[in-house]
PDB file of N, CA and C in Angstrom:
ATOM      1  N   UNK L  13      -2.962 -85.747 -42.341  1.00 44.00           N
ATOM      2  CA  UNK L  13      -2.041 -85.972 -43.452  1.00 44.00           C
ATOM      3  C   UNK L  13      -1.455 -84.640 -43.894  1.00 44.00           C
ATOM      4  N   UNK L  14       0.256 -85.003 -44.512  1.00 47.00           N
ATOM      5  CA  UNK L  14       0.752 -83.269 -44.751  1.00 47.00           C
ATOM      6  C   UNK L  14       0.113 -83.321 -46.244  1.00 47.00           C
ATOM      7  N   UNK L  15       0.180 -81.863 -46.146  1.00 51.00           N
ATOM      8  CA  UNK L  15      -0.135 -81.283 -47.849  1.00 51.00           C
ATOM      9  C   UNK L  15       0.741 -81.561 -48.591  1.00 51.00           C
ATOM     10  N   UNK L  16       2.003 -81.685 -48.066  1.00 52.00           N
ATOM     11  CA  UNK L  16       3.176 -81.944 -48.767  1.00 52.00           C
ATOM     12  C   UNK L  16       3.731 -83.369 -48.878  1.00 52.00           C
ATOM     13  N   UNK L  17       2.944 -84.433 -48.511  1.00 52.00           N
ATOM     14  CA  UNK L  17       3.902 -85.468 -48.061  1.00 52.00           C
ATOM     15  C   UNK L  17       3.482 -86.713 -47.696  1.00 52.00           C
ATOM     16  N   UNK L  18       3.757 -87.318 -46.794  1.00 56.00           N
ATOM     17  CA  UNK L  18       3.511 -88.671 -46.219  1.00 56.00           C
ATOM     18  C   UNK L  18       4.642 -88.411 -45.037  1.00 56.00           C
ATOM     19  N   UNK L  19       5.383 -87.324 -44.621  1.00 55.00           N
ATOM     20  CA  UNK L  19       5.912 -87.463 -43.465  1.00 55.00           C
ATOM     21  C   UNK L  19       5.434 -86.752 -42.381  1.00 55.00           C
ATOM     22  N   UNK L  20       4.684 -86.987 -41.702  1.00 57.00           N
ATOM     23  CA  UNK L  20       4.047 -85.682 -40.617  1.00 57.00           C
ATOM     24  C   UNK L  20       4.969 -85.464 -39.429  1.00 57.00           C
ATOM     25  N   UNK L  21       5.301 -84.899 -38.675  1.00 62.00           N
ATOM     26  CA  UNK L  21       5.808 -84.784 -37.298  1.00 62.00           C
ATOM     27  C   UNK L  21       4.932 -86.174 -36.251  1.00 62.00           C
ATOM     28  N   UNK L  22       6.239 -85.924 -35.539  1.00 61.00           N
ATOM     29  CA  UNK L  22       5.087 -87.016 -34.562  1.00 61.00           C
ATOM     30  C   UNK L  22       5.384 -86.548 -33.153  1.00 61.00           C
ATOM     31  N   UNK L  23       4.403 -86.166 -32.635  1.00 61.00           N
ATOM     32  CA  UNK L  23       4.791 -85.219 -31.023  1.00 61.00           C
ATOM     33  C   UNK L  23       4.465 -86.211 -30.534  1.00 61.00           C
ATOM     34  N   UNK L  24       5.408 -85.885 -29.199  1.00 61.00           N
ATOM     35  CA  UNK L  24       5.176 -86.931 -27.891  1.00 61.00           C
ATOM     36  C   UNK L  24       5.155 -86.316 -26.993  1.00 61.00           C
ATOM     37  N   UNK L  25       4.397 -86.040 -25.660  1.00 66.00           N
ATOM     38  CA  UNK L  25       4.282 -85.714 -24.579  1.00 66.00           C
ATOM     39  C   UNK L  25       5.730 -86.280 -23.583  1.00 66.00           C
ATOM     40  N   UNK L  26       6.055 -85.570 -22.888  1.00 76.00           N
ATOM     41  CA  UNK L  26       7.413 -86.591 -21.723  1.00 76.00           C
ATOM     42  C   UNK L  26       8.566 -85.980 -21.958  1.00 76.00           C
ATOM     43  N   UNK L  27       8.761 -86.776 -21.014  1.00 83.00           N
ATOM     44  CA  UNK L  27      10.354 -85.933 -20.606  1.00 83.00           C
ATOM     45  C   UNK L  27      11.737 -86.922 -21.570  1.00 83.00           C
ATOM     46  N   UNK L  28      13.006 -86.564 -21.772  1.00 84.00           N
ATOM     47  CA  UNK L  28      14.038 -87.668 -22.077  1.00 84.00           C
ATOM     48  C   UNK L  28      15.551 -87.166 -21.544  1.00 84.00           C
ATOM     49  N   UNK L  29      15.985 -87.794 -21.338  1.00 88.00           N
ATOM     50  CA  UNK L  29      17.417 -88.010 -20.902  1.00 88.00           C
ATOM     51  C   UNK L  29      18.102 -88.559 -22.195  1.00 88.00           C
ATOM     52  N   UNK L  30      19.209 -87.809 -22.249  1.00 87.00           N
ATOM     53  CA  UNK L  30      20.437 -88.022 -23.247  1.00 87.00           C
ATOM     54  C   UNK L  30      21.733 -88.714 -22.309  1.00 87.00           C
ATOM     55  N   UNK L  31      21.871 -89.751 -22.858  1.00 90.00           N
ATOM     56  CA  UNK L  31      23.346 -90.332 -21.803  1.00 90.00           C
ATOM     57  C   UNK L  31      23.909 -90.994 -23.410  1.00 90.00           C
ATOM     58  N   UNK L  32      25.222 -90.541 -23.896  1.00 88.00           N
ATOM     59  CA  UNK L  32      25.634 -90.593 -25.086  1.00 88.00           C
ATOM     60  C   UNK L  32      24.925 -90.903 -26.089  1.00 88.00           C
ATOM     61  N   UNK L  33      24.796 -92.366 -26.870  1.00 89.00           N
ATOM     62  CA  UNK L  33      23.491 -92.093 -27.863  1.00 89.00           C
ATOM     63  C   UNK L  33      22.552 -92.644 -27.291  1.00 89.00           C
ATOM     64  N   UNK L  34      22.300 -93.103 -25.868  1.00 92.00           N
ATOM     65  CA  UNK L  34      21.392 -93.506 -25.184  1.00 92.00           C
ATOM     66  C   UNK L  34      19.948 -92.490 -25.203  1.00 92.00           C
ATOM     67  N   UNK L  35      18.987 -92.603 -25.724  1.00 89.00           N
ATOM     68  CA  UNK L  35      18.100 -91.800 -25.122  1.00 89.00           C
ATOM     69  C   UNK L  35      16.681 -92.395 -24.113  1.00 89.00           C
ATOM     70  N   UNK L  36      16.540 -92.055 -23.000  1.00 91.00           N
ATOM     71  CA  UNK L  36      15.501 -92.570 -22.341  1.00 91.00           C
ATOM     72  C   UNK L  36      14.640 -91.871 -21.370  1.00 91.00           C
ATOM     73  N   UNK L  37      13.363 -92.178 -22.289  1.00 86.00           N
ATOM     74  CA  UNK L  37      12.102 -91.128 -21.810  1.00 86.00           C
ATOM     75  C   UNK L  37      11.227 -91.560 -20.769  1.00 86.00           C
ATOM     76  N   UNK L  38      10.619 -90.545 -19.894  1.00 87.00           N
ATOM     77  CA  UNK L  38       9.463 -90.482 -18.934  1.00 87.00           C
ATOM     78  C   UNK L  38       8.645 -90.024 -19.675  1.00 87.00           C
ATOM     79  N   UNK L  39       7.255 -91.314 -19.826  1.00 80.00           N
ATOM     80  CA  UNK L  39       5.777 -90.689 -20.055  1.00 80.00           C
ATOM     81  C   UNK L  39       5.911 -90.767 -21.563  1.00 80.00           C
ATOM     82  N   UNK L  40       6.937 -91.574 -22.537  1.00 77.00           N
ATOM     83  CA  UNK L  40       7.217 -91.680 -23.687  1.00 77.00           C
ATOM     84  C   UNK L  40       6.231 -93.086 -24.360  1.00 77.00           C
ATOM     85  N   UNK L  41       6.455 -93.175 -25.226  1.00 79.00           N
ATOM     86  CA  UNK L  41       5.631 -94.879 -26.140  1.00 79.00           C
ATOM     87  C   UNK L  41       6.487 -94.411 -27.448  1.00 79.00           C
ATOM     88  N   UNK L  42       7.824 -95.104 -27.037  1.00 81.00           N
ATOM     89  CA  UNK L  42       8.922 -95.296 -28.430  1.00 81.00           C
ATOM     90  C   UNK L  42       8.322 -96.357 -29.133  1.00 81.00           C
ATOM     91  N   UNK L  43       8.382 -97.517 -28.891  1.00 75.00           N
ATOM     92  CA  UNK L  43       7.833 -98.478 -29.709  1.00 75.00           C
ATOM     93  C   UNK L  43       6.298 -98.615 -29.731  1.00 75.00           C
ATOM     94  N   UNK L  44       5.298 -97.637 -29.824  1.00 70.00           N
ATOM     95  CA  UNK L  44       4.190 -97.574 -30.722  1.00 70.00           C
ATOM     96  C   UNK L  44       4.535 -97.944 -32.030  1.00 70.00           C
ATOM     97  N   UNK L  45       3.817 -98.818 -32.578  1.00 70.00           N
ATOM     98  CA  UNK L  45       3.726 -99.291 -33.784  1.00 70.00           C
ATOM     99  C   UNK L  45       3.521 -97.602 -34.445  1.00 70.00           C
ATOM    100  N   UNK L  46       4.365 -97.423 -35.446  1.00 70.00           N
ATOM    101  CA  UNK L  46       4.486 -96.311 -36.331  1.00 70.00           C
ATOM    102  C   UNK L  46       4.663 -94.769 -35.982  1.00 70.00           C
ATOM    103  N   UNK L  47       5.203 -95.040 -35.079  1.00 78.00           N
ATOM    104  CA  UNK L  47       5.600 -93.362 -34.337  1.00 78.00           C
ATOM    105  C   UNK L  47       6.845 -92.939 -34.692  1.00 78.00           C
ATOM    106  N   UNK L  48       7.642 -94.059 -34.323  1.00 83.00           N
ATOM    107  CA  UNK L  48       9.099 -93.759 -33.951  1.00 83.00           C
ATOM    108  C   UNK L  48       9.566 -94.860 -34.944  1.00 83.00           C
ATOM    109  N   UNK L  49      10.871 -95.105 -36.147  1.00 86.00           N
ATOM    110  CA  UNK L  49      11.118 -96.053 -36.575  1.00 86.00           C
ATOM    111  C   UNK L  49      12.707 -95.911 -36.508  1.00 86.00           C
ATOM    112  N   UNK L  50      13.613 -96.785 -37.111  1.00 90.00           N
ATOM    113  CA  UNK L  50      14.926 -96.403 -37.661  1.00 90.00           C
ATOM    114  C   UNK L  50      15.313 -95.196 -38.551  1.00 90.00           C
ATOM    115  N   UNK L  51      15.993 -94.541 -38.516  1.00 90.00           N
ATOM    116  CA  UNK L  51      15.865 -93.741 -39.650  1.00 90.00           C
ATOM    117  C   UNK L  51      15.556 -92.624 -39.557  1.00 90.00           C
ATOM    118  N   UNK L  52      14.730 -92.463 -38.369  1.00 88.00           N
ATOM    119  CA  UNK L  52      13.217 -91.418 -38.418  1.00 88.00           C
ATOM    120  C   UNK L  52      15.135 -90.085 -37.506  1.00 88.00           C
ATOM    121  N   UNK L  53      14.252 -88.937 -37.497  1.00 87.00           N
ATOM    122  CA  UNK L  53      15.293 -87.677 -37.244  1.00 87.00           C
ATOM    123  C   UNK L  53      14.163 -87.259 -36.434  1.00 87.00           C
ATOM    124  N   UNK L  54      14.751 -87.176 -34.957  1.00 84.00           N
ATOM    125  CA  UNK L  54      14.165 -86.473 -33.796  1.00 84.00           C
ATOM    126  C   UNK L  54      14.752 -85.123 -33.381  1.00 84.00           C
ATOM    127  N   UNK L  55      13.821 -84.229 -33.031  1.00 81.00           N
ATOM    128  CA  UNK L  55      14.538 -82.896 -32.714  1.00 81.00           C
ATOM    129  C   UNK L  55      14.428 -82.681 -31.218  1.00 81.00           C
ATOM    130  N   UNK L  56      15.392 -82.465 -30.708  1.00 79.00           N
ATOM    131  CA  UNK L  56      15.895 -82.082 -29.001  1.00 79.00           C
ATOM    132  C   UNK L  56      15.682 -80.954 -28.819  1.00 79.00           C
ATOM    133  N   UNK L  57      14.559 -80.058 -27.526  1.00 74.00           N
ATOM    134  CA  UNK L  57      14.497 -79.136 -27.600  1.00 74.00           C
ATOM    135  C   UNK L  57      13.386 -78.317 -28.056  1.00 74.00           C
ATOM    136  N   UNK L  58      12.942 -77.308 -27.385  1.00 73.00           N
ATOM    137  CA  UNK L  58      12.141 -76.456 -27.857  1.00 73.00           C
ATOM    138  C   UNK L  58      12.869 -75.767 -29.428  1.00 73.00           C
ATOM    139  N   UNK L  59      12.286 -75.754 -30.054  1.00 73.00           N
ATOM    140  CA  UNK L  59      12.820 -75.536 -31.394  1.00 73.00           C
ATOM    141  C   UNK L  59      14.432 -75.614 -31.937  1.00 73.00           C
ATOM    142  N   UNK L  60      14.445 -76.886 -31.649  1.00 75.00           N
ATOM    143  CA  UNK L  60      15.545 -77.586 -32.059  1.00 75.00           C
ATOM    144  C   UNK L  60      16.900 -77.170 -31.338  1.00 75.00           C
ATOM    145  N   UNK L  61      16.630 -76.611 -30.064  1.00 78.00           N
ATOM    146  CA  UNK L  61      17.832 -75.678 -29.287  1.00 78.00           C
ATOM    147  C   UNK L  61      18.730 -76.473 -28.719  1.00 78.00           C
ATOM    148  N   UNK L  62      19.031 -78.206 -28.813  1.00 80.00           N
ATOM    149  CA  UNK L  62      19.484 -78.672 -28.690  1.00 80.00           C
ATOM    150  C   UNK L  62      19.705 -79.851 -29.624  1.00 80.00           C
ATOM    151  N   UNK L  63      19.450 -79.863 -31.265  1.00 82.00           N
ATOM    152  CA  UNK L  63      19.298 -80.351 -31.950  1.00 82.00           C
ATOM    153  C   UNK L  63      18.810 -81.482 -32.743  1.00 82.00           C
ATOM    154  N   UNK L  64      19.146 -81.857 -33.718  1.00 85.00           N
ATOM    155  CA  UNK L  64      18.215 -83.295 -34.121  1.00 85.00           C
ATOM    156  C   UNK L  64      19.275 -84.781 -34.153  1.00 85.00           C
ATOM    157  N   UNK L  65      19.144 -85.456 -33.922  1.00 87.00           N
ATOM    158  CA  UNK L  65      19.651 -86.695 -34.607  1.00 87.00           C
ATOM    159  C   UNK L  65      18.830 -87.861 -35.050  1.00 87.00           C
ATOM    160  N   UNK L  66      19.537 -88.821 -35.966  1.00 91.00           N
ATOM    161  CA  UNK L  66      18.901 -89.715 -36.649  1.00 91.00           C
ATOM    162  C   UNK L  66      19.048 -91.314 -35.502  1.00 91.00           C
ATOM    163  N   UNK L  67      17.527 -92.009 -35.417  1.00 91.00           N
ATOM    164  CA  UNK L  67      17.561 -92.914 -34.666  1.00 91.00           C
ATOM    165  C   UNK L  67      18.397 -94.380 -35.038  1.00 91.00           C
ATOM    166  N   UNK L  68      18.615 -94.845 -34.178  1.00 93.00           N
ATOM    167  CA  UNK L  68      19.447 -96.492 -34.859  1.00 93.00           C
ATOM    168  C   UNK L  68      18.545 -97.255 -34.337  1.00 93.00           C
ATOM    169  N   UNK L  69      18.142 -97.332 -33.836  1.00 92.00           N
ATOM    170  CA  UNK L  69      17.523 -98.110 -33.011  1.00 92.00           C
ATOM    171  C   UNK L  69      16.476 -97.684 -32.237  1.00 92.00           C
ATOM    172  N   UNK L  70      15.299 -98.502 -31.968  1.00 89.00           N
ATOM    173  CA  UNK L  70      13.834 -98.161 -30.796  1.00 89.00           C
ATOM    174  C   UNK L  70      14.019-100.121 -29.650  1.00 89.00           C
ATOM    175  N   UNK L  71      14.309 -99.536 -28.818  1.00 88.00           N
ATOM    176  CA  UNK L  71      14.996-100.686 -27.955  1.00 88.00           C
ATOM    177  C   UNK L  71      13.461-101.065 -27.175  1.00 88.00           C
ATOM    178  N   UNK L  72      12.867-100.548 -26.808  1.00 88.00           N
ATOM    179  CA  UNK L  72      11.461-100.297 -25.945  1.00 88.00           C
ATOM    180  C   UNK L  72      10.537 -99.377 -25.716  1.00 88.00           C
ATOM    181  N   UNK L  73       9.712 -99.230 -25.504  1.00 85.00           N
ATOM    182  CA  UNK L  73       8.698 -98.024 -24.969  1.00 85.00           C
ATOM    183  C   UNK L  73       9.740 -97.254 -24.793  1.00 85.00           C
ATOM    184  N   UNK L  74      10.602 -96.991 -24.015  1.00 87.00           N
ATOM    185  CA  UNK L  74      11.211 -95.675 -23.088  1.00 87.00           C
ATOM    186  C   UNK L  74      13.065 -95.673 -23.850  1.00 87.00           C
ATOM    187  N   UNK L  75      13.020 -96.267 -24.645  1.00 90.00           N
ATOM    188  CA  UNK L  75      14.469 -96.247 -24.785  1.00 90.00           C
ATOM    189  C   UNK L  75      14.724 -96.625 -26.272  1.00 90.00           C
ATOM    190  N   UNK L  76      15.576 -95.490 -27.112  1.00 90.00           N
ATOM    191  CA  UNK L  76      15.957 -95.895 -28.640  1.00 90.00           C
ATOM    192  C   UNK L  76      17.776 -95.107 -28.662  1.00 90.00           C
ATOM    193  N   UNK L  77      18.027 -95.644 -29.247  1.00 93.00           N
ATOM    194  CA  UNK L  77      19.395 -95.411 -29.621  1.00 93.00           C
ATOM    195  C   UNK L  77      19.344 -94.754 -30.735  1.00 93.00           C
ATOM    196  N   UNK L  78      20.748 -93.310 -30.760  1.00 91.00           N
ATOM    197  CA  UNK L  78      20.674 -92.604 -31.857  1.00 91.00           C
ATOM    198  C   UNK L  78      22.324 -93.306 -32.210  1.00 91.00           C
ATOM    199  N   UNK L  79      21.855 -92.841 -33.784  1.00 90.00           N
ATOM    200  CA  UNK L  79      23.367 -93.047 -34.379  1.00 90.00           C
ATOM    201  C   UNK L  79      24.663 -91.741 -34.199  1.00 90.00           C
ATOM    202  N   UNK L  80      25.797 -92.799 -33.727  1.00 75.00           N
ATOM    203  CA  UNK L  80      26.563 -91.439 -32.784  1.00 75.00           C
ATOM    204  C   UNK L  80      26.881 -90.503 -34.286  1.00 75.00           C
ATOM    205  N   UNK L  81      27.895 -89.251 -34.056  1.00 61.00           N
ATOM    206  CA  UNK L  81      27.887 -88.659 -34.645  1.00 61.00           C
ATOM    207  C   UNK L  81      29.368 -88.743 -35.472  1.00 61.00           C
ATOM    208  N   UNK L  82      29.728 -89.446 -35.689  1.00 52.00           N
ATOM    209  CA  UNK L  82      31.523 -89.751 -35.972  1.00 52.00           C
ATOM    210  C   UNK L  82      31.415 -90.816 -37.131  1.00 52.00           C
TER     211      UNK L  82
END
């Protein structure tokens, strides 16, 4: 639990592919009950070197949709 909060990070092991707001991972568990939700802001990248966006969607284990940027 954070000291600060109720929001902790949530690391995932695996690889992901970006194909527009498509995102879809190797070795991922998107839809674990409470990992990944709507809403939630994922960061791309070793320290964010390819940035964050906010999810729309968790479609399956391996695949969630981000909300585009427009």
């Amino acid at each position: 639990m954070s000291l600060w909060g109720n929001k902790d990070s949530v690391y995932s092991d695996g690889t992901i592919a970006i194909t527009g707001t498509t995102v879809t991972g190797t070795g991922t568990t998107f839809n674990t009950s409470g990992l990944i939700n709507e809403g939630d802001v994922i960061t791309v990248g070793t320290g964010a070197t390819y940035g964050e966006a906010v999810v729309s969607s968790v479609t399956n284990a391996t695949t969630i949709v981000l909300k585009s940027a427009g």
